C-alpha positions as a printed NumPy array, in Angstrom:
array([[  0.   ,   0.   ,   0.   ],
       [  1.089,   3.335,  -0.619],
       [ -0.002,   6.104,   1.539],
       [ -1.966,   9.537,  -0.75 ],
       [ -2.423,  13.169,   0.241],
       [  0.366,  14.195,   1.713],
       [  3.124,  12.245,   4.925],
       [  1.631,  11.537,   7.631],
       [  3.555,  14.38 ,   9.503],
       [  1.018,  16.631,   7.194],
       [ -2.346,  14.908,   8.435],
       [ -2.228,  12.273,   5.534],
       [ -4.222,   9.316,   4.971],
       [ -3.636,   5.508,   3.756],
       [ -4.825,   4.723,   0.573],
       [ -7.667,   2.758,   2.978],
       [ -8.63 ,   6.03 ,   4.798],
       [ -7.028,   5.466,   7.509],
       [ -5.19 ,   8.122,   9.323],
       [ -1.614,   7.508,   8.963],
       [ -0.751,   9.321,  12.11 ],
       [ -1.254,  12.637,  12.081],
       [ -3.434,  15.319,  13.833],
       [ -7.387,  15.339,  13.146],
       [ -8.814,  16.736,   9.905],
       [ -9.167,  20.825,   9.655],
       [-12.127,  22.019,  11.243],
       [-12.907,  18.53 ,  13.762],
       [-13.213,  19.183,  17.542],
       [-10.251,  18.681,  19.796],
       [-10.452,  16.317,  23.025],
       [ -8.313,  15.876,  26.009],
       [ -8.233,  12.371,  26.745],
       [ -6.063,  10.363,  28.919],
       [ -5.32 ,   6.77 ,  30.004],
       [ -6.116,   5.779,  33.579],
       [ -2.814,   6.07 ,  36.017],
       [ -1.553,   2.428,  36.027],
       [ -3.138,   1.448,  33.194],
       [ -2.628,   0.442,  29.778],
       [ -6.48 ,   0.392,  28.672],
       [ -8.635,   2.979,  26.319],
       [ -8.084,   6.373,  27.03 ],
       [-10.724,   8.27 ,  29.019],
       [-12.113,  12.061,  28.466],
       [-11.489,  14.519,  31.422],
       [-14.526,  16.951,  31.999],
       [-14.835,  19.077,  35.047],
       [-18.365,  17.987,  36.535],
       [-20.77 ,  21.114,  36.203],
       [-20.648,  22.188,  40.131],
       [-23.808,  24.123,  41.356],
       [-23.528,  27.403,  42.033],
       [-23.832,  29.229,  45.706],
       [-26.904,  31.132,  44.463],
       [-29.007,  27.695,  43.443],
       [-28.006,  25.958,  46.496],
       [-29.148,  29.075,  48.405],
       [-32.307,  29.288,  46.609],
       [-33.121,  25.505,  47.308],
       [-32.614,  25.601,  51.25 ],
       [-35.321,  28.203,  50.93 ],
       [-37.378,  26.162,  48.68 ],
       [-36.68 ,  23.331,  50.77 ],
       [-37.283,  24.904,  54.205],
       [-40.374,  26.866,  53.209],
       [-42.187,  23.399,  52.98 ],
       [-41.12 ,  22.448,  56.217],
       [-42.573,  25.528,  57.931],
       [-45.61 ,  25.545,  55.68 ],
       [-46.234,  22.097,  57.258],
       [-45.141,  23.105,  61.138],
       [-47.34 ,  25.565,  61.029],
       [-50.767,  23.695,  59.311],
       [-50.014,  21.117,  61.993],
       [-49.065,  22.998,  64.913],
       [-49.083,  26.655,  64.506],
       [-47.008,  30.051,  64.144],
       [-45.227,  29.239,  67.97 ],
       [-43.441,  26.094,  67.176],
       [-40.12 ,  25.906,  66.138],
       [-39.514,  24.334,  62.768],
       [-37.121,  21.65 ,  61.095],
       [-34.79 ,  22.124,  58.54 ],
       [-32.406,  20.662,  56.146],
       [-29.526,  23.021,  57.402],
       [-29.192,  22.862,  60.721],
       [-28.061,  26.064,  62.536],
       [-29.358,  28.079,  60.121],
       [-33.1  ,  27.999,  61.271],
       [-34.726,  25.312,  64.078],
       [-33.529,  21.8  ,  64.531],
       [-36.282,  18.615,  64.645],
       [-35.647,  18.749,  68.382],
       [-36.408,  22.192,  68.855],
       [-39.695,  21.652,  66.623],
       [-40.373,  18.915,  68.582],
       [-41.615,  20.363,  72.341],
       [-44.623,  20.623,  73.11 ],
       [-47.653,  20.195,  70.484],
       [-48.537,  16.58 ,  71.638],
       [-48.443,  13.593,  68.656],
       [-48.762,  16.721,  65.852],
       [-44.91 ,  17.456,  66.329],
       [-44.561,  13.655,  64.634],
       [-46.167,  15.832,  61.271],
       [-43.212,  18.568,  60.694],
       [-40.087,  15.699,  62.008],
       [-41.896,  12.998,  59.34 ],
       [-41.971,  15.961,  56.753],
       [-38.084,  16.442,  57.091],
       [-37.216,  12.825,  57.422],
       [-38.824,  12.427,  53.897],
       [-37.237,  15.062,  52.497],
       [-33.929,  13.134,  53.556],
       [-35.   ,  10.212,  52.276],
       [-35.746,  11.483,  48.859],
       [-31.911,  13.439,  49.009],
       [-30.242,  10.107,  50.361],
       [-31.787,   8.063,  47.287],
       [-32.404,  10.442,  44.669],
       [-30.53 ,  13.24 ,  45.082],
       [-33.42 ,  15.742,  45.007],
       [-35.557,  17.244,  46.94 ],
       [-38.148,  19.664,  45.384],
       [-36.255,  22.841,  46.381],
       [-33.317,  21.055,  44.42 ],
       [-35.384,  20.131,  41.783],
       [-37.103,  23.448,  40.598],
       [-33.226,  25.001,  40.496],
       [-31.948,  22.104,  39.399],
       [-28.916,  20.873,  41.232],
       [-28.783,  16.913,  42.985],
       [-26.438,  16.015,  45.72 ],
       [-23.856,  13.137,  44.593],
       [-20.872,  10.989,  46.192],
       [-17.919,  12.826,  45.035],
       [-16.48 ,   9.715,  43.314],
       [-19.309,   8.516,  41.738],
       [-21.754,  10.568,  41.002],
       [-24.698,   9.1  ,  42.186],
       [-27.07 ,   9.287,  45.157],
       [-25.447,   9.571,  48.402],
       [-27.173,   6.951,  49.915],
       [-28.753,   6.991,  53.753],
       [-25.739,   6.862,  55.667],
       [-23.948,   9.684,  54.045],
       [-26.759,  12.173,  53.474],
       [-27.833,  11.575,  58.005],
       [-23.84 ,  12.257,  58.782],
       [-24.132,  15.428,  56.277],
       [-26.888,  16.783,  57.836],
       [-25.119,  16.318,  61.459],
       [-22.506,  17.984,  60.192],
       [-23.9  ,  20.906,  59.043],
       [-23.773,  22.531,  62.589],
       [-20.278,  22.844,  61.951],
       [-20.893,  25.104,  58.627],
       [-23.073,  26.651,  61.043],
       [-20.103,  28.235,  62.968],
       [-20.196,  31.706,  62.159],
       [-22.168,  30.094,  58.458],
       [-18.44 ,  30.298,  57.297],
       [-19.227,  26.367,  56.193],
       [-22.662,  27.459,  54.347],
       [-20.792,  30.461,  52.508],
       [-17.61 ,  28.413,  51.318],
       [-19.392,  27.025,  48.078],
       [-18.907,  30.991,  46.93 ],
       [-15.066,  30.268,  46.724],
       [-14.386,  26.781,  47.274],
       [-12.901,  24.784,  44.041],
       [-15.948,  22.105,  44.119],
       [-18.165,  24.159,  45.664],
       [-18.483,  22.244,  49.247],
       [-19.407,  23.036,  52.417],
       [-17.6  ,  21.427,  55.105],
       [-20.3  ,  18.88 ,  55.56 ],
       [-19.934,  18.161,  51.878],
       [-15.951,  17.668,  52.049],
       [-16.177,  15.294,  55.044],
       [-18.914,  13.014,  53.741],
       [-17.33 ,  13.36 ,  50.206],
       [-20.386,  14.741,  48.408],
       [-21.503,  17.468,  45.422],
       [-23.86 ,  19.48 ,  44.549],
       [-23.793,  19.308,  40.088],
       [-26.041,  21.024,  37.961],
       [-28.221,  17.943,  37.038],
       [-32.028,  17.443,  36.477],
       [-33.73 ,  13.835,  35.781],
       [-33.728,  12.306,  32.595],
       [-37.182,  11.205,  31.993],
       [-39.626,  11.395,  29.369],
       [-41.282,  14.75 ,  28.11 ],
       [-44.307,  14.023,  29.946],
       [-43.424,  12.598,  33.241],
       [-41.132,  14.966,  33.596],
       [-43.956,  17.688,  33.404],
       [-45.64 ,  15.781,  36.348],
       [-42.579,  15.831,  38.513],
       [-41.868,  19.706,  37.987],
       [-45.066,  20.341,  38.032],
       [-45.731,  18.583,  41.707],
       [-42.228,  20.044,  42.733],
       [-43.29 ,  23.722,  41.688],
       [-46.581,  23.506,  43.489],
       [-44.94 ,  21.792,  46.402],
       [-42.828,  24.893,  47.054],
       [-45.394,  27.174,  46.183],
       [-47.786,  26.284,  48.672],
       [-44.313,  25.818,  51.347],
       [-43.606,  29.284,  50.572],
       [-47.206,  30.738,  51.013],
       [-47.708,  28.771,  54.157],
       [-44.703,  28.809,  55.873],
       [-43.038,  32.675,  55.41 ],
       [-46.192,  34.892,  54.097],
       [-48.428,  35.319,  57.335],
       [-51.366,  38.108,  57.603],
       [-51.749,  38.33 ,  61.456],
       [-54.159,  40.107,  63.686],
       [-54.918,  39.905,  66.996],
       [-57.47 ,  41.16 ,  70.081],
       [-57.813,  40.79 ,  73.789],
       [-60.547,  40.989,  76.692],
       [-60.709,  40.772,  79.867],
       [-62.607,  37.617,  81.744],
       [-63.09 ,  37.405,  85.493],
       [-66.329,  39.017,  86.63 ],
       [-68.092,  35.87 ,  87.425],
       [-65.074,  34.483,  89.224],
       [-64.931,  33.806,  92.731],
       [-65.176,  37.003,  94.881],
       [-63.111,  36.641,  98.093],
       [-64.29 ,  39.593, 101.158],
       [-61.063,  39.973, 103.781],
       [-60.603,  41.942, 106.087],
       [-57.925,  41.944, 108.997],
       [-56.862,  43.566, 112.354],
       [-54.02 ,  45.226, 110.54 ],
       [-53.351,  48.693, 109.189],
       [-52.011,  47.589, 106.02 ],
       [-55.471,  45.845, 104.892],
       [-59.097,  47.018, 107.598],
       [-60.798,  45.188, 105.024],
       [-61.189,  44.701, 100.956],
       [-61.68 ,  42.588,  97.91 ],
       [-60.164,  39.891,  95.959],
       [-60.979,  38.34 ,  92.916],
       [-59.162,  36.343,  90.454],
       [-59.538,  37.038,  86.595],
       [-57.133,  38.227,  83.758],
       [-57.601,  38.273,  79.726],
       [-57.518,  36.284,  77.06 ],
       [-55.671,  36.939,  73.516],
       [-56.413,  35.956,  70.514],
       [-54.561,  36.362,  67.519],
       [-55.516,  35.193,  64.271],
       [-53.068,  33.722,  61.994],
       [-53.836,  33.59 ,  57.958],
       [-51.915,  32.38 ,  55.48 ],
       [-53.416,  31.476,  51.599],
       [-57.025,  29.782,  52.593],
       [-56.169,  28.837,  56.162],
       [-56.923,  31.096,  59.29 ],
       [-55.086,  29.781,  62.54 ],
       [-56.513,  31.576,  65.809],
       [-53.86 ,  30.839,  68.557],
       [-56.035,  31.609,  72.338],
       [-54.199,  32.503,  75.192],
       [-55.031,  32.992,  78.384],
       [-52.977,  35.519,  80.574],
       [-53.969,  34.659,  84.587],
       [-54.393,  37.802,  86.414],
       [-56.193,  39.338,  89.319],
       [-58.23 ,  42.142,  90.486],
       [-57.649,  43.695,  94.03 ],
       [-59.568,  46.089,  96.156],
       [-58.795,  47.268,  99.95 ],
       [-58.464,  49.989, 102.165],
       [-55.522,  50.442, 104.871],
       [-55.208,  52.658, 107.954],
       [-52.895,  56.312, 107.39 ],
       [-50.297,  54.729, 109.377],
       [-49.713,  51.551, 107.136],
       [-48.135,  54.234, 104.587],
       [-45.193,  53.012, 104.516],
       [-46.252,  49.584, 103.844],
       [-44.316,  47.836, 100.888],
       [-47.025,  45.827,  99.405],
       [-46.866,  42.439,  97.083],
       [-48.831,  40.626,  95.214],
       [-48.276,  36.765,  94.081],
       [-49.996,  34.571,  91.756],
       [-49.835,  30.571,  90.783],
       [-51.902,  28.998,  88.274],
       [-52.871,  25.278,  87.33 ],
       [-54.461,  23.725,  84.892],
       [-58.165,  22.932,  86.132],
       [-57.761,  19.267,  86.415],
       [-53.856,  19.157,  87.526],
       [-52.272,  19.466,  90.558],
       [-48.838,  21.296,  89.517],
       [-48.401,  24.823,  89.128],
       [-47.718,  25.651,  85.768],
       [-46.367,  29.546,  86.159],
       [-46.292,  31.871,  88.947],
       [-45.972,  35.771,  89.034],
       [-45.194,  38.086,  92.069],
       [-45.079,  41.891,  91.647],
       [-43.604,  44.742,  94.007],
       [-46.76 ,  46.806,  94.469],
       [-44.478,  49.419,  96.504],
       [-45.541,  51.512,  98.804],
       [-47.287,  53.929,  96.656],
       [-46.884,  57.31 ,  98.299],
       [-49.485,  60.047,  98.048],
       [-51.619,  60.316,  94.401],
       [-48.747,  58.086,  92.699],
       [-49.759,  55.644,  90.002],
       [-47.77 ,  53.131,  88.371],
       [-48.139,  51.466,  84.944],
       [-46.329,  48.78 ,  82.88 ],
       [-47.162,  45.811,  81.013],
       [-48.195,  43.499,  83.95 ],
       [-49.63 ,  45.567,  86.531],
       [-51.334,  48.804,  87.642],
       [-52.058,  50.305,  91.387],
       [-53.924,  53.689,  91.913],
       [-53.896,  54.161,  95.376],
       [-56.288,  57.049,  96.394],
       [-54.874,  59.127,  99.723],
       [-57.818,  59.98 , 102.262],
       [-58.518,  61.733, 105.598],
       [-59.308,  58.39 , 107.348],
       [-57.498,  55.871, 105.79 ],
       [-55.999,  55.112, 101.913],
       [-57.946,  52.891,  99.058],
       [-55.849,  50.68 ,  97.162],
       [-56.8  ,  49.557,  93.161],
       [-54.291,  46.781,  92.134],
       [-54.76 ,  45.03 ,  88.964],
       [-52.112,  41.837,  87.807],
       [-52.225,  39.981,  84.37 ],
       [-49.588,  37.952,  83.317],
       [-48.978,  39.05 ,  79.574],
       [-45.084,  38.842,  79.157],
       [-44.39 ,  36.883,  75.414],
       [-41.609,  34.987,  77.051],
       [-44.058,  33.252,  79.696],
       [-46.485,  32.306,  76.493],
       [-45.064,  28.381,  76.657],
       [-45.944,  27.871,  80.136],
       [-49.336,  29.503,  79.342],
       [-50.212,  27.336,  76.809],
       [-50.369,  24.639,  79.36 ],
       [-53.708,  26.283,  81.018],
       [-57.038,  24.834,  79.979],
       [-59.852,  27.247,  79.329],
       [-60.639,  26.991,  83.004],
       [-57.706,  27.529,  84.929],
       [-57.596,  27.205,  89.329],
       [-56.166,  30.583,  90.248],
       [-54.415,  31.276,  93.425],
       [-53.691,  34.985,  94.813],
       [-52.29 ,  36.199,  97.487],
       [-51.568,  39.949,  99.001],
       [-48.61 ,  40.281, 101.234],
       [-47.315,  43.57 , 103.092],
       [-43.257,  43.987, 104.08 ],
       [-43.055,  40.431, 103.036],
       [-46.1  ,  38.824, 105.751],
       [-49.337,  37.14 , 104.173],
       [-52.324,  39.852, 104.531],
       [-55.098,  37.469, 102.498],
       [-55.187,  34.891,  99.653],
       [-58.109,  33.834,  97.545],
       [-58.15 ,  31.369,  95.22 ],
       [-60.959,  30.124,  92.558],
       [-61.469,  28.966,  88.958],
       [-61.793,  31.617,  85.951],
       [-63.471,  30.387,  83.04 ],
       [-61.597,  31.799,  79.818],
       [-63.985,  30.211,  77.025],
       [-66.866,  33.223,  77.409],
       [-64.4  ,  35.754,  75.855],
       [-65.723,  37.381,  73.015],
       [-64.251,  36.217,  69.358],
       [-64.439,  39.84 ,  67.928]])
């Protein structure tokens, strides 16, 4: 055979076609390719997997987390704290899980499925709709179980200072410090199915995330509150002392209500704030008197106290009034002796856990004390559930 078109130094060709040796044709694509280290076998193209940028993986925690606060709150409410794929950056399941009885099961099931659906498919529907799957480094398939549980430990330490959820921005392969540990990936990859099934899947994802995001971070809130306590017991006292000749106890409070709505669902969250109303007179000379008032409530059908209050009435000197969140006291100065108007509700935000332990009819117990001795007590049952719904 004798070779035509030029050597083979020039690109040429064997008379069967064949090229003789020399670089590709004018105008075909150029490859890298190399053979596996320690082998001798067919060489294999390099190409740099398409790594997922910071902004989709940002946008699919929020995808991903919306759901799981759309479902906290249609199962327990806006109070609860909620689950999330990133932990430290939002609630954990634990923290979503006190109080709420069996419906905390509803928002912890809703995250372990979306780690099931990560650990075998490498999507979630946040990931989905901006299209990026977690892999294994190595192989670039689903992570599996085992993998996706420890990265999910370990994002509390790309919680530290979120240094380890910002590092995609910079890092080479785009990992967090979960992802270099456990050896995974976030590519730029979306299911290869069929033209319609893969309408259905979007389609589910879309609305999935839709109604997460409408549910769990776009709330239109109101609220109202009223007093309750004039049909509760009415306690008459009346002692030998000049701080209290004689007066009027009765326990009561207020109940608020604050109504929740997000798309077609209106949540209206109840609670009752234990208080008391107080009425007596003391002698001129008790003037001096630094008065108290304490408070315990119970759940109607328990035993245990479930929060107690105490506040420093003072001593109240001549046409003084004080006023704050939890208390007043007008305490009218006369020739004969001084009348005292104390009022007590329990409204502070941070005691709104231990109120949501009281039942509608809570057992109330009050007691008036002066420089620190018990004056009178009452104690009775305030029904909550006659407050108006305005």
């Amino acid at each position: 055979m004798v070779s035509s078109g030029g050597s083979g130094a020039d690109g040429g060709t064997t008379s069967d076609g064949v090229p003789d040796g020399g670089g590709p044709p004018d105008g075909a694509p150029s490859a890298v390719a190399v053979a596996p280290p320690g082998t001798s076998g067919p060489l294999v193209a390099l190409v740099e997997p398409d790594y997922a940028s910071w902004g989709q993986r940002f946008v699919a925690v929020i995808l991903d987390n919306a759901i799981l606060a759309g479902v906290t709150w249609l199962a327990l409410g806006p109070e609860f704290g909620v689950p999330t794929l990133t932990p430290g950056w939002g609630s954990t399941a634990q923290d979503a899980a006190r109080g709420g009885g069996p419906l905390v099961l509803v928002p912890v099931a809703a995250l372990a499925v979306l780690l099931v659906l990560q650990a075998t498919t490498g999507w979630t529907p946040g990931k989905l709709v901006t299209g990026i799957r977690v892999v294994r480094e190595d192989e670039h398939r689903p992570a599996g179980l085992g993998k996706t549980l420890a990265r999910w430990v370990l994002h509390f330490l790309d919680a530290i200072l979120l240094i380890g959820y910002l590092r995609p921005a910079w890092h080479a392969k785009r990992q967090t410090f979960a992802d270099s540990i456990v050896r995974t990936v976030v590519l730029r990859e979306v299911p290869d199915l069929p033209r319609r099934p893969r309408i259905v899947l979007y389609s589910a994802a879309v609305v999935t995330c839709v109604l997460g995001l409408g549910y769990g971070y776009v709330p239109i809130s109101s609220g109202s509150a009223a007093d309750v306590g004039d049909d509760s017991p009415l306690c008459e006292v009346a002692t030998p002392e000049p701080a209290l000749v004689a007066g009027e106890i009765r326990p009561a409070g207020s109940v608020s209500i604050n109504r929740d709505r997000r798309l077609w669902t209106v949540r209206e969250t109840r609670t009752t704030h234990p208080g008391a109303v107080l009425t007596w007179t003391s002698d001129t000379s008790a003037r001096d008197t630094d008065y108290r008032v304490e408070l315990d409530a119970r759940p109607g059908d328990g035993e245990a106290v479930a929060i107690s209050r105490s506040w420093d009435i003072g001593t109240s000197d001549a046409g003084s009034w004080t006023d704050d969140e939890e208390f007043t006291h007008t305490r009218t100065i006369g020739a004969d002796g001084d009348t005292h108007d104390v009022q007590v509700d329990i409204t502070d935000p941070a005691a709104d856990r231990d109120l949501a332990t009281l039942d509608d009819q809570p057992w109330i117990d009050v007691r008036l004390l002066a420089d620190g001795e018990l004056l009178a007590e009452c104690g009775g049952t305030v029904t909550y559930t006659e407050a108006p719904r305005d």
